[in-house]
Amino acid sequence: MKVNFFIDENQSEYVDFHVKKLTPAMQLVVDELQKQDLVLWGYQEKIVTPLKLDDIIRIRTESAEVYAQDMGGVYKVKQRIYQLVELLPDDFIQISSGEIVNFNFIDHLKLSGKGNIVLILNNGDETYVSRRYVSKIKRRLGI
């Protein structure tokens, strides 16, 4: 397959595909490209802020509300966890039914002899991987 890039800072970005057939692999590329345009809006009292996906450390449910955390603070978001799992790029990993973490903000892991995993994030926070997601996390991290 021939691939061309035309870099022009004055041109708006778009992608055209010229293919004979849309394959599942190509659909994955399209899905990932479309996720790059996702804007997540964070609410703090009466202030609404666009959140950069690269800056989000984790997203979690607390008291039936969903919150996104970055280095600047914690923001309430309108989407549910299950919706965000579908929308977010592959850098985000679901570690429980109520939490998603950004892979790029994982500092290290603590593994217990019983198979439990504690994630230590770059900001020092600790969070636990639920048993249901342990094998998925191990596969994703190559452990």
Short mmCIF file of N, CA and C in Angstrom, two decimals:
data_model
loop_
_atom_site.label_atom_id
_atom_site.label_comp_id
_atom_site.label_asym_id
_atom_site.label_seq_id
_atom_site.Cartn_x
_atom_site.Cartn_y
_atom_site.Cartn_z
N MET A 1 0.84 -1.17 0.00
CA MET A 1 0.00 0.00 0.00
C MET A 1 0.89 1.24 0.00
N LYS A 2 0.56 2.16 -0.84
CA LYS A 2 1.31 3.41 -0.94
C LYS A 2 0.77 4.41 0.08
N VAL A 3 1.67 5.08 0.81
CA VAL A 3 1.28 6.07 1.81
C VAL A 3 2.01 7.37 1.52
N ASN A 4 1.26 8.46 1.48
CA ASN A 4 1.84 9.78 1.25
C ASN A 4 1.45 10.73 2.38
N PHE A 5 2.37 11.57 2.78
CA PHE A 5 2.09 12.64 3.73
C PHE A 5 2.44 13.95 3.06
N PHE A 6 1.52 14.91 3.13
CA PHE A 6 1.74 16.25 2.60
C PHE A 6 1.63 17.20 3.78
N ILE A 7 2.74 17.73 4.23
CA ILE A 7 2.77 18.56 5.43
C ILE A 7 2.72 20.03 5.01
N ASP A 8 1.66 20.70 5.48
CA ASP A 8 1.46 22.11 5.19
C ASP A 8 0.76 22.72 6.40
N GLU A 9 1.47 23.55 7.15
CA GLU A 9 0.92 24.13 8.37
C GLU A 9 -0.28 25.04 8.11
N ASN A 10 -0.43 25.50 6.88
CA ASN A 10 -1.54 26.40 6.55
C ASN A 10 -2.79 25.65 6.10
N GLN A 11 -2.68 24.36 5.91
CA GLN A 11 -3.78 23.54 5.42
C GLN A 11 -4.52 22.90 6.59
N SER A 12 -5.85 22.83 6.53
CA SER A 12 -6.59 22.09 7.56
C SER A 12 -6.32 20.60 7.36
N GLU A 13 -6.36 19.84 8.46
CA GLU A 13 -6.02 18.42 8.40
C GLU A 13 -7.22 17.59 7.97
N TYR A 14 -6.97 16.65 7.08
CA TYR A 14 -7.97 15.68 6.67
C TYR A 14 -7.26 14.47 6.11
N VAL A 15 -7.97 13.37 6.03
CA VAL A 15 -7.39 12.14 5.52
C VAL A 15 -8.35 11.57 4.47
N ASP A 16 -7.81 11.20 3.33
CA ASP A 16 -8.56 10.50 2.29
C ASP A 16 -7.95 9.11 2.12
N PHE A 17 -8.80 8.11 2.03
CA PHE A 17 -8.34 6.75 1.75
C PHE A 17 -8.87 6.35 0.38
N HIS A 18 -8.01 5.80 -0.45
CA HIS A 18 -8.41 5.27 -1.75
C HIS A 18 -8.13 3.77 -1.70
N VAL A 19 -9.18 3.00 -1.44
CA VAL A 19 -9.02 1.56 -1.25
C VAL A 19 -10.04 0.79 -2.08
N LYS A 20 -9.74 -0.45 -2.35
CA LYS A 20 -10.68 -1.32 -3.06
C LYS A 20 -11.73 -1.87 -2.11
N LYS A 21 -11.32 -2.05 -0.86
CA LYS A 21 -12.22 -2.66 0.12
C LYS A 21 -11.81 -2.18 1.51
N LEU A 22 -12.78 -1.89 2.37
CA LEU A 22 -12.49 -1.48 3.74
C LEU A 22 -12.30 -2.73 4.59
N THR A 23 -11.07 -2.91 5.08
CA THR A 23 -10.76 -4.08 5.90
C THR A 23 -10.89 -3.73 7.38
N PRO A 24 -10.99 -4.71 8.25
CA PRO A 24 -11.05 -4.43 9.69
C PRO A 24 -9.83 -3.64 10.19
N ALA A 25 -8.65 -3.93 9.64
CA ALA A 25 -7.44 -3.20 10.05
C ALA A 25 -7.55 -1.72 9.67
N MET A 26 -8.07 -1.46 8.48
CA MET A 26 -8.25 -0.06 8.05
C MET A 26 -9.29 0.64 8.91
N GLN A 27 -10.34 -0.09 9.28
CA GLN A 27 -11.38 0.51 10.13
C GLN A 27 -10.80 0.89 11.49
N LEU A 28 -9.87 0.09 12.00
CA LEU A 28 -9.20 0.44 13.26
C LEU A 28 -8.42 1.75 13.13
N VAL A 29 -7.75 1.92 12.00
CA VAL A 29 -7.01 3.17 11.75
C VAL A 29 -7.97 4.34 11.72
N VAL A 30 -9.08 4.18 11.03
CA VAL A 30 -10.09 5.25 10.95
C VAL A 30 -10.62 5.57 12.35
N ASP A 31 -10.94 4.55 13.12
CA ASP A 31 -11.45 4.76 14.48
C ASP A 31 -10.45 5.52 15.34
N GLU A 32 -9.18 5.15 15.25
CA GLU A 32 -8.15 5.84 16.04
C GLU A 32 -7.99 7.30 15.60
N LEU A 33 -8.04 7.55 14.31
CA LEU A 33 -7.93 8.93 13.83
C LEU A 33 -9.11 9.77 14.30
N GLN A 34 -10.29 9.20 14.31
CA GLN A 34 -11.46 9.94 14.76
C GLN A 34 -11.43 10.21 16.26
N LYS A 35 -10.81 9.34 17.02
CA LYS A 35 -10.69 9.55 18.46
C LYS A 35 -9.80 10.75 18.78
N GLN A 36 -8.90 11.09 17.86
CA GLN A 36 -8.00 12.23 18.09
C GLN A 36 -8.76 13.54 18.15
N ASP A 37 -9.94 13.59 17.55
CA ASP A 37 -10.76 14.81 17.54
C ASP A 37 -11.66 14.92 18.76
N LEU A 38 -11.65 13.93 19.63
CA LEU A 38 -12.51 13.93 20.80
C LEU A 38 -12.15 15.06 21.75
N VAL A 39 -13.15 15.80 22.16
CA VAL A 39 -12.95 16.82 23.19
C VAL A 39 -13.77 16.41 24.39
N LEU A 40 -13.14 16.33 25.53
CA LEU A 40 -13.81 16.00 26.78
C LEU A 40 -13.95 17.29 27.57
N TRP A 41 -15.17 17.62 27.95
CA TRP A 41 -15.43 18.87 28.68
C TRP A 41 -15.51 18.55 30.17
N GLY A 42 -14.75 19.32 30.96
CA GLY A 42 -14.74 19.16 32.40
C GLY A 42 -15.44 20.32 33.09
N TYR A 43 -16.19 20.00 34.12
CA TYR A 43 -16.98 21.00 34.84
C TYR A 43 -16.46 21.14 36.27
N GLN A 44 -16.19 22.36 36.68
CA GLN A 44 -15.84 22.69 38.06
C GLN A 44 -16.73 23.86 38.45
N GLU A 45 -17.73 23.57 39.27
CA GLU A 45 -18.75 24.55 39.64
C GLU A 45 -19.35 25.16 38.38
N LYS A 46 -19.16 26.43 38.10
CA LYS A 46 -19.77 27.05 36.93
C LYS A 46 -18.77 27.29 35.80
N ILE A 47 -17.61 26.66 35.89
CA ILE A 47 -16.58 26.80 34.86
C ILE A 47 -16.52 25.51 34.05
N VAL A 48 -16.56 25.65 32.73
CA VAL A 48 -16.47 24.50 31.82
C VAL A 48 -15.15 24.61 31.06
N THR A 49 -14.35 23.54 31.12
CA THR A 49 -13.00 23.56 30.55
C THR A 49 -12.82 22.41 29.58
N PRO A 50 -12.26 22.67 28.38
CA PRO A 50 -11.92 21.54 27.51
C PRO A 50 -10.67 20.85 28.07
N LEU A 51 -10.75 19.53 28.20
CA LEU A 51 -9.63 18.76 28.76
C LEU A 51 -8.85 18.10 27.63
N LYS A 52 -7.54 18.25 27.66
CA LYS A 52 -6.68 17.57 26.69
C LYS A 52 -6.53 16.12 27.11
N LEU A 53 -6.79 15.22 26.19
CA LEU A 53 -6.72 13.79 26.52
C LEU A 53 -5.33 13.40 27.00
N ASP A 54 -4.30 14.00 26.43
CA ASP A 54 -2.93 13.66 26.83
C ASP A 54 -2.62 14.04 28.27
N ASP A 55 -3.39 14.99 28.84
CA ASP A 55 -3.14 15.45 30.20
C ASP A 55 -3.98 14.73 31.25
N ILE A 56 -4.96 13.95 30.82
CA ILE A 56 -5.83 13.25 31.78
C ILE A 56 -5.09 12.07 32.37
N ILE A 57 -5.04 12.04 33.70
CA ILE A 57 -4.36 10.96 34.42
C ILE A 57 -5.30 9.76 34.56
N ARG A 58 -6.52 10.04 35.02
CA ARG A 58 -7.49 8.97 35.20
C ARG A 58 -8.90 9.52 35.19
N ILE A 59 -9.84 8.63 34.97
CA ILE A 59 -11.26 8.95 34.99
C ILE A 59 -11.90 7.92 35.89
N ARG A 60 -12.70 8.39 36.86
CA ARG A 60 -13.29 7.44 37.81
C ARG A 60 -14.69 7.86 38.22
N THR A 61 -15.43 6.89 38.69
CA THR A 61 -16.77 7.12 39.20
C THR A 61 -16.69 7.27 40.71
N GLU A 62 -17.38 8.28 41.20
CA GLU A 62 -17.44 8.51 42.64
C GLU A 62 -18.82 9.07 42.96
N SER A 63 -19.55 8.39 43.84
CA SER A 63 -20.90 8.81 44.23
C SER A 63 -21.80 9.00 43.00
N ALA A 64 -21.78 8.05 42.10
CA ALA A 64 -22.61 8.03 40.89
C ALA A 64 -22.29 9.16 39.91
N GLU A 65 -21.19 9.85 40.09
CA GLU A 65 -20.74 10.89 39.16
C GLU A 65 -19.40 10.46 38.57
N VAL A 66 -19.10 10.92 37.35
CA VAL A 66 -17.84 10.57 36.70
C VAL A 66 -16.93 11.80 36.72
N TYR A 67 -15.67 11.58 37.14
CA TYR A 67 -14.70 12.66 37.26
C TYR A 67 -13.43 12.32 36.49
N ALA A 68 -12.88 13.33 35.82
CA ALA A 68 -11.59 13.21 35.14
C ALA A 68 -10.56 14.00 35.94
N GLN A 69 -9.39 13.41 36.13
CA GLN A 69 -8.34 14.06 36.91
C GLN A 69 -7.13 14.32 36.02
N ASP A 70 -6.64 15.56 36.07
CA ASP A 70 -5.37 15.89 35.44
C ASP A 70 -4.51 16.59 36.48
N MET A 71 -3.34 17.08 36.08
CA MET A 71 -2.45 17.72 37.04
C MET A 71 -3.05 19.02 37.59
N GLY A 72 -4.02 19.60 36.87
CA GLY A 72 -4.64 20.85 37.29
C GLY A 72 -5.80 20.68 38.24
N GLY A 73 -6.32 19.48 38.38
CA GLY A 73 -7.44 19.28 39.28
C GLY A 73 -8.35 18.14 38.84
N VAL A 74 -9.53 18.13 39.45
CA VAL A 74 -10.53 17.10 39.18
C VAL A 74 -11.75 17.78 38.58
N TYR A 75 -12.27 17.22 37.51
CA TYR A 75 -13.38 17.81 36.77
C TYR A 75 -14.50 16.78 36.62
N LYS A 76 -15.73 17.22 36.77
CA LYS A 76 -16.87 16.36 36.52
C LYS A 76 -17.08 16.30 35.01
N VAL A 77 -17.37 15.10 34.49
CA VAL A 77 -17.65 14.95 33.06
C VAL A 77 -19.05 14.35 32.90
N LYS A 78 -19.65 14.61 31.77
CA LYS A 78 -21.04 14.19 31.52
C LYS A 78 -21.16 12.73 31.10
N GLN A 79 -20.14 12.20 30.42
CA GLN A 79 -20.21 10.84 29.89
C GLN A 79 -20.10 9.81 31.02
N ARG A 80 -20.61 8.63 30.76
CA ARG A 80 -20.48 7.50 31.68
C ARG A 80 -19.19 6.75 31.33
N ILE A 81 -18.72 5.94 32.26
CA ILE A 81 -17.49 5.17 32.06
C ILE A 81 -17.58 4.29 30.82
N TYR A 82 -18.68 3.57 30.65
CA TYR A 82 -18.80 2.66 29.51
C TYR A 82 -18.75 3.42 28.18
N GLN A 83 -19.24 4.66 28.15
CA GLN A 83 -19.17 5.47 26.93
C GLN A 83 -17.73 5.91 26.67
N LEU A 84 -17.04 6.30 27.72
CA LEU A 84 -15.66 6.76 27.57
C LEU A 84 -14.73 5.64 27.13
N VAL A 85 -14.97 4.43 27.59
CA VAL A 85 -14.15 3.28 27.18
C VAL A 85 -14.18 3.14 25.66
N GLU A 86 -15.34 3.36 25.07
CA GLU A 86 -15.49 3.25 23.61
C GLU A 86 -14.86 4.44 22.88
N LEU A 87 -14.89 5.62 23.49
CA LEU A 87 -14.45 6.85 22.83
C LEU A 87 -12.96 7.13 22.94
N LEU A 88 -12.35 6.76 24.06
CA LEU A 88 -10.97 7.15 24.34
C LEU A 88 -9.96 6.34 23.54
N PRO A 89 -8.80 6.93 23.24
CA PRO A 89 -7.74 6.19 22.52
C PRO A 89 -7.19 5.04 23.35
N ASP A 90 -6.38 4.23 22.72
CA ASP A 90 -5.84 3.02 23.37
C ASP A 90 -4.91 3.31 24.54
N ASP A 91 -4.47 4.55 24.73
CA ASP A 91 -3.64 4.89 25.88
C ASP A 91 -4.42 4.74 27.18
N PHE A 92 -5.73 4.73 27.10
CA PHE A 92 -6.57 4.63 28.29
C PHE A 92 -6.99 3.18 28.50
N ILE A 93 -6.78 2.71 29.73
CA ILE A 93 -7.04 1.31 30.07
C ILE A 93 -8.07 1.26 31.18
N GLN A 94 -9.12 0.47 30.98
CA GLN A 94 -10.12 0.29 32.03
C GLN A 94 -9.56 -0.70 33.05
N ILE A 95 -9.53 -0.29 34.33
CA ILE A 95 -8.97 -1.16 35.37
C ILE A 95 -10.04 -1.67 36.33
N SER A 96 -11.24 -1.13 36.22
CA SER A 96 -12.37 -1.61 37.01
C SER A 96 -13.63 -1.11 36.34
N SER A 97 -14.77 -1.50 36.84
CA SER A 97 -16.02 -1.04 36.23
C SER A 97 -16.20 0.46 36.42
N GLY A 98 -15.47 1.05 37.36
CA GLY A 98 -15.63 2.47 37.64
C GLY A 98 -14.39 3.31 37.44
N GLU A 99 -13.36 2.77 36.77
CA GLU A 99 -12.14 3.58 36.60
C GLU A 99 -11.38 3.23 35.33
N ILE A 100 -10.86 4.30 34.70
CA ILE A 100 -10.00 4.20 33.52
C ILE A 100 -8.74 4.99 33.84
N VAL A 101 -7.58 4.46 33.51
CA VAL A 101 -6.33 5.19 33.72
C VAL A 101 -5.62 5.40 32.39
N ASN A 102 -4.87 6.49 32.33
CA ASN A 102 -4.03 6.77 31.17
C ASN A 102 -2.72 6.01 31.34
N PHE A 103 -2.45 5.11 30.42
CA PHE A 103 -1.25 4.27 30.46
C PHE A 103 0.02 5.10 30.63
N ASN A 104 0.05 6.28 30.04
CA ASN A 104 1.25 7.13 30.08
C ASN A 104 1.53 7.71 31.46
N PHE A 105 0.57 7.61 32.38
CA PHE A 105 0.76 8.16 33.73
C PHE A 105 1.00 7.07 34.77
N ILE A 106 1.20 5.83 34.33
CA ILE A 106 1.52 4.75 35.28
C ILE A 106 3.00 4.81 35.58
N ASP A 107 3.34 5.00 36.86
CA ASP A 107 4.74 5.05 37.28
C ASP A 107 5.28 3.64 37.47
N HIS A 108 4.57 2.85 38.30
CA HIS A 108 4.97 1.47 38.49
C HIS A 108 3.80 0.68 39.08
N LEU A 109 4.01 -0.63 39.21
CA LEU A 109 2.98 -1.53 39.73
C LEU A 109 3.48 -2.21 40.98
N LYS A 110 2.55 -2.52 41.86
CA LYS A 110 2.85 -3.40 42.99
C LYS A 110 2.04 -4.67 42.77
N LEU A 111 2.74 -5.80 42.68
CA LEU A 111 2.08 -7.08 42.47
C LEU A 111 2.08 -7.84 43.78
N SER A 112 0.92 -8.38 44.14
CA SER A 112 0.87 -9.18 45.36
C SER A 112 0.94 -10.66 44.99
N GLY A 113 1.25 -11.48 45.95
CA GLY A 113 1.32 -12.92 45.72
C GLY A 113 -0.03 -13.51 45.38
N LYS A 114 -1.10 -12.81 45.72
CA LYS A 114 -2.45 -13.31 45.48
C LYS A 114 -2.98 -12.88 44.11
N GLY A 115 -2.16 -12.21 43.32
CA GLY A 115 -2.57 -11.81 41.99
C GLY A 115 -3.17 -10.42 41.89
N ASN A 116 -3.20 -9.70 43.00
CA ASN A 116 -3.73 -8.34 42.96
C ASN A 116 -2.68 -7.38 42.40
N ILE A 117 -3.16 -6.32 41.75
CA ILE A 117 -2.27 -5.31 41.20
C ILE A 117 -2.67 -3.94 41.73
N VAL A 118 -1.68 -3.20 42.23
CA VAL A 118 -1.88 -1.81 42.63
C VAL A 118 -1.09 -0.96 41.65
N LEU A 119 -1.76 0.00 41.01
CA LEU A 119 -1.09 0.91 40.09
C LEU A 119 -0.66 2.15 40.86
N ILE A 120 0.60 2.52 40.73
CA ILE A 120 1.11 3.77 41.30
C ILE A 120 1.25 4.74 40.14
N LEU A 121 0.54 5.84 40.23
CA LEU A 121 0.54 6.82 39.15
C LEU A 121 1.64 7.85 39.35
N ASN A 122 1.98 8.59 38.30
CA ASN A 122 3.07 9.58 38.36
C ASN A 122 2.86 10.65 39.42
N ASN A 123 1.60 10.94 39.72
CA ASN A 123 1.32 11.96 40.74
C ASN A 123 1.32 11.40 42.15
N GLY A 124 1.65 10.11 42.31
CA GLY A 124 1.73 9.48 43.62
C GLY A 124 0.46 8.77 44.06
N ASP A 125 -0.64 8.96 43.35
CA ASP A 125 -1.89 8.28 43.69
C ASP A 125 -1.75 6.78 43.47
N GLU A 126 -2.45 6.02 44.30
CA GLU A 126 -2.51 4.57 44.15
C GLU A 126 -3.94 4.20 43.78
N THR A 127 -4.08 3.23 42.90
CA THR A 127 -5.40 2.73 42.55
C THR A 127 -5.30 1.23 42.31
N TYR A 128 -6.38 0.54 42.53
CA TYR A 128 -6.37 -0.91 42.48
C TYR A 128 -7.05 -1.43 41.22
N VAL A 129 -6.46 -2.46 40.63
CA VAL A 129 -7.05 -3.12 39.48
C VAL A 129 -8.00 -4.19 40.03
N SER A 130 -9.25 -4.16 39.57
CA SER A 130 -10.19 -5.18 40.05
C SER A 130 -9.81 -6.53 39.47
N ARG A 131 -10.17 -7.59 40.18
CA ARG A 131 -9.79 -8.95 39.76
C ARG A 131 -10.26 -9.27 38.34
N ARG A 132 -11.41 -8.73 37.97
CA ARG A 132 -11.97 -8.99 36.65
C ARG A 132 -11.09 -8.43 35.53
N TYR A 133 -10.29 -7.41 35.83
CA TYR A 133 -9.48 -6.75 34.80
C TYR A 133 -7.99 -7.09 34.89
N VAL A 134 -7.58 -7.89 35.85
CA VAL A 134 -6.16 -8.20 36.05
C VAL A 134 -5.54 -8.84 34.82
N SER A 135 -6.19 -9.86 34.25
CA SER A 135 -5.59 -10.54 33.10
C SER A 135 -5.50 -9.60 31.90
N LYS A 136 -6.48 -8.75 31.71
CA LYS A 136 -6.45 -7.78 30.61
C LYS A 136 -5.29 -6.80 30.78
N ILE A 137 -5.08 -6.33 32.00
CA ILE A 137 -3.99 -5.39 32.29
C ILE A 137 -2.64 -6.07 32.06
N LYS A 138 -2.50 -7.29 32.54
CA LYS A 138 -1.24 -8.03 32.36
C LYS A 138 -0.93 -8.21 30.87
N ARG A 139 -1.94 -8.54 30.09
CA ARG A 139 -1.73 -8.68 28.65
C ARG A 139 -1.31 -7.36 28.03
N ARG A 140 -2.00 -6.29 28.40
CA ARG A 140 -1.72 -4.97 27.83
C ARG A 140 -0.31 -4.49 28.17
N LEU A 141 0.16 -4.79 29.40
CA LEU A 141 1.46 -4.36 29.85
C LEU A 141 2.57 -5.36 29.49
N GLY A 142 2.17 -6.53 29.01
CA GLY A 142 3.15 -7.54 28.65
C GLY A 142 3.81 -8.21 29.83
N ILE A 143 3.07 -8.37 30.91
CA ILE A 143 3.61 -8.99 32.12
C ILE A 143 3.33 -10.48 32.09
#
